[in-house]
Amino acid sequence: MITTASTIPVEVGENYLEAFAKLSCTNVNVMHIRNREDAQKPDYIQRIKEADAVMFSGGNQMRLTATFGGTEIYRTLQTRYKNEEGFLIAGTSAGAMAMSNTMIYEGNAANAHLKGAVKVTTGLAFMGDVIFDSHFDKRGRFGRLAQAVATNPTCIGIGLGEDTGLLITEGNKMEAIGSGMIIIIDGHNIGYCNIADIADNSPISVENLTVHFWRKETDTCWKQENT
Amino acid sequence: MITTASTIPVEVGENYLEAFAKLSCTNVNVMHIRNREDAQKPDYIQRIKEADAVMFSGGNQMRLTATFGGTEIYRTLQTRYKNEEGFLIAGTSAGAMAMSNTMIYEGNAANAHLKGAVKVTTGLAFMGDVIFDSHFDKRGRFGRLAQAVATNPTCIGIGLGEDTGLLITEGNKMEAIGSGMIIIIDGHNIGYCNIADIADNSPISVENLTVHFWRKETDTCWKQENT
């Protein structure tokens, strides 16, 4: 359990140890990696090399990219994820948002229809050609994910509702799990789109977004084709 | 020659035909793809499948991602670039900036030291783990490229000066060409960095960026290792 995204890592770590204990998972430990210096410590690197699964807590997703970007821990996670069939990487909230190649780090629902109100940067890129967003329905994040997709429709937008996850296997097979919704925003068929031509803070106009709502077991799994 | 990024495509196209003619390149044609509808036209798709080289003009880089993202033209370019040894993709100004996986689309030099003043989105990703910037020294863009690197040091920042290019072969071997400078900003050794923890519009603080200046023939070529 990696608590780097959180500003209250000890509390978060304890909560997860309790939660995993309820699931009878007892071989669980917490890594309080606070900064890039911590990320270089051989003990942490070794544990990342040996763990069966790694989970990122919530908090601030940019703490994950700014702390782990270009580090040996990051390279190890990428290599193991690509090459070891049983190795699992999980994340919740900020920990889920950091998983895609393109990562939203800011954007209020109230002005997400205005160009430039949604801020993104490079994510940890465990999955390519997608943008994950979390707390999707509760926090009204359709507009910000749609804006991020419109800037480059190569990326599929994937919004995660509360108590809902996406199980990704074989790199690009996706299946909804949990009690809520997954929303997919596919921009491949976008026709008219003004986002490149308008000034910042002007309202965007986008034609023909394709949107899917998924929930557990009501849909078959879906494969994101690499572009 | 693809003029999509420009708002004066006819003029730009004519300039390039003249420039290439001076170099005795006469089998050159211009594609004025203005929007996503144009990008679906079979004639353009066929020409992209048959061209020996494709060059993107300057203009607005987001017009490139918003127009080509998720299209068959884009998939064709990616597939050909990955699989055909002699196939060349070139770009200048906006056309160069769109080549990296992470693409800066806005950021004034005057406030590039403030968090959030540099705006990026998903680029065309012909090269991974890099961020290209152009007009680098003339427009004082060190700050904005450094900020983009600090958010995720997995990406190397590459700034292109005027009349200067980067020749990339075998996917990641880089060599400076032309009369000016290439600047490399490598964040792998960043120590302290406050970018994830401060509010928008606050000044960023980043320790230990590694910076290289290159020019033609004074440096051997450099290979960007995949992370």
CSV table of C-alpha atoms in Angstrom, one decimal, chain B residues 36-185:
chain,number,residue,atom,x,y,z
B,36,ARG,CA,-12.1,15.9,-38.6
B,37,GLU,CA,-14.5,15.5,-41.6
B,38,ASP,CA,-11.6,16.2,-44.0
B,39,ALA,CA,-9.5,13.7,-42.1
B,40,GLN,CA,-11.9,10.9,-43.0
B,41,LYS,CA,-11.6,11.5,-46.8
B,42,PRO,CA,-10.4,8.4,-48.6
B,43,ASP,CA,-8.1,10.4,-50.9
B,44,TYR,CA,-6.2,11.8,-47.9
B,45,ILE,CA,-6.0,8.5,-46.2
B,46,GLN,CA,-4.6,6.9,-49.4
B,47,ARG,CA,-2.0,9.5,-49.8
B,48,ILE,CA,-0.8,9.1,-46.2
B,49,LYS,CA,-0.5,5.4,-46.9
B,50,GLU,CA,1.7,6.0,-49.9
B,51,ALA,CA,3.8,9.0,-49.0
B,52,ASP,CA,7.5,8.6,-48.4
B,53,ALA,CA,7.5,11.4,-45.8
B,54,VAL,CA,4.9,13.6,-44.0
B,55,MET,CA,5.6,17.0,-42.6
B,56,PHE,CA,3.4,19.1,-40.3
B,57,SER,CA,3.5,22.9,-40.7
B,58,GLY,CA,3.5,25.3,-37.8
B,59,GLY,CA,0.4,27.0,-36.4
B,60,ASN,CA,-1.6,25.7,-33.4
B,61,GLN,CA,-0.6,22.3,-32.1
B,62,MET,CA,-4.0,21.6,-30.6
B,63,ARG,CA,-5.5,21.8,-34.1
B,64,LEU,CA,-3.3,18.7,-34.9
B,65,THR,CA,-4.4,16.6,-31.9
B,66,ALA,CA,-8.1,17.7,-32.0
B,67,THR,CA,-8.2,17.0,-35.8
B,68,PHE,CA,-6.2,13.8,-36.1
B,69,GLY,CA,-6.7,12.1,-32.7
B,70,GLY,CA,-8.4,8.7,-33.1
B,71,THR,CA,-8.6,8.9,-36.9
B,72,GLU,CA,-7.4,6.4,-39.5
B,73,ILE,CA,-4.8,8.9,-40.8
B,74,TYR,CA,-3.3,9.0,-37.3
B,75,ARG,CA,-3.3,5.2,-36.9
B,76,THR,CA,-1.7,4.9,-40.3
B,77,LEU,CA,1.0,7.3,-39.4
B,78,GLN,CA,1.7,5.5,-36.1
B,79,THR,CA,1.8,2.1,-37.8
B,80,ARG,CA,4.0,3.2,-40.6
B,81,TYR,CA,6.4,5.0,-38.3
B,82,LYS,CA,6.8,2.0,-36.0
B,83,ASN,CA,7.2,-0.5,-38.8
B,84,GLU,CA,8.7,1.1,-41.9
B,85,GLU,CA,12.4,1.9,-41.6
B,86,GLY,CA,12.5,4.6,-44.3
B,87,PHE,CA,9.3,6.4,-43.4
B,88,LEU,CA,9.8,9.9,-42.1
B,89,ILE,CA,7.6,12.2,-40.1
B,90,ALA,CA,8.7,15.8,-39.7
B,91,GLY,CA,7.3,18.9,-38.1
B,92,THR,CA,8.2,22.5,-37.4
B,93,SER,CA,7.0,24.8,-34.6
B,94,ALA,CA,3.5,23.5,-33.7
B,95,GLY,CA,4.2,20.5,-36.0
B,96,ALA,CA,7.3,19.6,-33.9
B,97,MET,CA,5.6,20.2,-30.5
B,98,ALA,CA,2.7,17.8,-31.4
B,99,MET,CA,5.2,14.9,-31.9
B,100,SER,CA,5.7,14.1,-28.2
B,101,ASN,CA,3.4,12.1,-26.0
B,102,THR,CA,2.9,15.1,-23.8
B,103,MET,CA,2.2,18.3,-25.6
B,104,ILE,CA,2.5,21.9,-24.3
B,105,TYR,CA,-0.2,24.0,-25.9
B,106,GLU,CA,0.0,27.2,-23.9
B,107,GLY,CA,2.2,29.1,-21.4
B,108,ASN,CA,3.7,32.6,-21.4
B,109,ALA,CA,7.3,33.0,-20.5
B,110,ALA,CA,6.4,35.8,-18.0
B,111,ASN,CA,4.5,33.5,-15.7
B,112,ALA,CA,5.9,30.1,-16.5
B,113,HIS,CA,7.3,29.9,-12.9
B,114,LEU,CA,3.8,29.8,-11.5
B,115,LYS,CA,2.0,26.5,-11.0
B,116,GLY,CA,-0.7,25.9,-13.6
B,117,ALA,CA,0.5,28.6,-16.1
B,118,VAL,CA,1.8,25.9,-18.4
B,119,LYS,CA,-1.0,23.9,-20.1
B,120,VAL,CA,-0.4,20.6,-21.6
B,121,THR,CA,-2.4,17.8,-23.1
B,122,THR,CA,-1.9,14.5,-25.0
B,123,GLY,CA,0.3,14.8,-28.0
B,124,LEU,CA,0.5,12.7,-31.2
B,125,ALA,CA,3.0,10.5,-29.3
B,126,PHE,CA,5.3,9.5,-32.2
B,127,MET,CA,7.9,9.6,-29.4
B,128,GLY,CA,7.3,8.6,-25.8
B,129,ASP,CA,8.7,9.9,-22.5
B,130,VAL,CA,9.5,13.3,-24.0
B,131,ILE,CA,8.0,16.8,-24.2
B,132,PHE,CA,9.1,18.9,-27.2
B,133,ASP,CA,9.0,22.7,-27.1
B,134,SER,CA,9.9,25.0,-30.0
B,135,HIS,CA,11.2,28.6,-30.5
B,136,PHE,CA,12.9,27.8,-27.3
B,137,ASP,CA,15.6,30.4,-26.7
B,138,LYS,CA,13.9,33.2,-28.8
B,139,ARG,CA,10.7,33.0,-26.7
B,140,GLY,CA,12.3,32.3,-23.3
B,141,ARG,CA,10.6,29.0,-22.8
B,142,PHE,CA,12.9,27.4,-20.2
B,143,GLY,CA,10.5,27.9,-17.4
B,144,ARG,CA,7.5,26.4,-19.1
B,145,LEU,CA,9.4,23.3,-20.2
B,146,ALA,CA,10.9,22.9,-16.7
B,147,GLN,CA,7.5,23.1,-15.1
B,148,ALA,CA,6.1,20.5,-17.5
B,149,VAL,CA,9.0,18.1,-16.7
B,150,ALA,CA,8.6,18.7,-12.9
B,151,THR,CA,5.0,17.4,-12.9
B,152,ASN,CA,6.4,14.0,-14.1
B,153,PRO,CA,10.1,13.6,-14.5
B,154,THR,CA,9.6,10.4,-16.6
B,155,CYS,CA,9.5,12.8,-19.5
B,156,ILE,CA,12.6,14.5,-20.8
B,157,GLY,CA,12.1,18.1,-22.0
B,158,ILE,CA,13.5,18.9,-25.4
B,159,GLY,CA,13.7,22.5,-26.4
B,160,LEU,CA,14.3,23.4,-30.1
B,161,GLY,CA,16.0,26.7,-31.0
B,162,GLU,CA,15.4,28.6,-34.3
B,163,ASP,CA,16.8,27.0,-37.5
B,164,THR,CA,17.6,23.9,-35.5
B,165,GLY,CA,16.2,20.4,-35.7
B,166,LEU,CA,16.4,17.1,-34.0
B,167,LEU,CA,16.9,14.1,-36.2
B,168,ILE,CA,15.4,11.0,-34.5
B,169,THR,CA,16.2,7.6,-35.8
B,170,GLU,CA,15.4,4.1,-34.5
B,171,GLY,CA,12.7,5.5,-32.3
B,172,ASN,CA,15.0,7.1,-29.7
B,173,LYS,CA,18.4,8.1,-31.1
B,174,MET,CA,18.7,11.9,-31.3
B,175,GLU,CA,21.1,14.1,-33.1
B,176,ALA,CA,21.1,17.9,-33.4
B,177,ILE,CA,21.0,19.5,-36.9
B,178,GLY,CA,20.9,23.1,-38.1
B,179,SER,CA,22.6,26.3,-37.0
B,180,GLY,CA,21.3,26.7,-33.4
B,181,MET,CA,20.7,25.0,-30.1
B,182,ILE,CA,18.9,22.1,-28.7
B,183,ILE,CA,18.3,22.2,-24.9
B,184,ILE,CA,17.6,19.0,-22.9
B,185,ILE,CA,15.9,19.2,-19.5
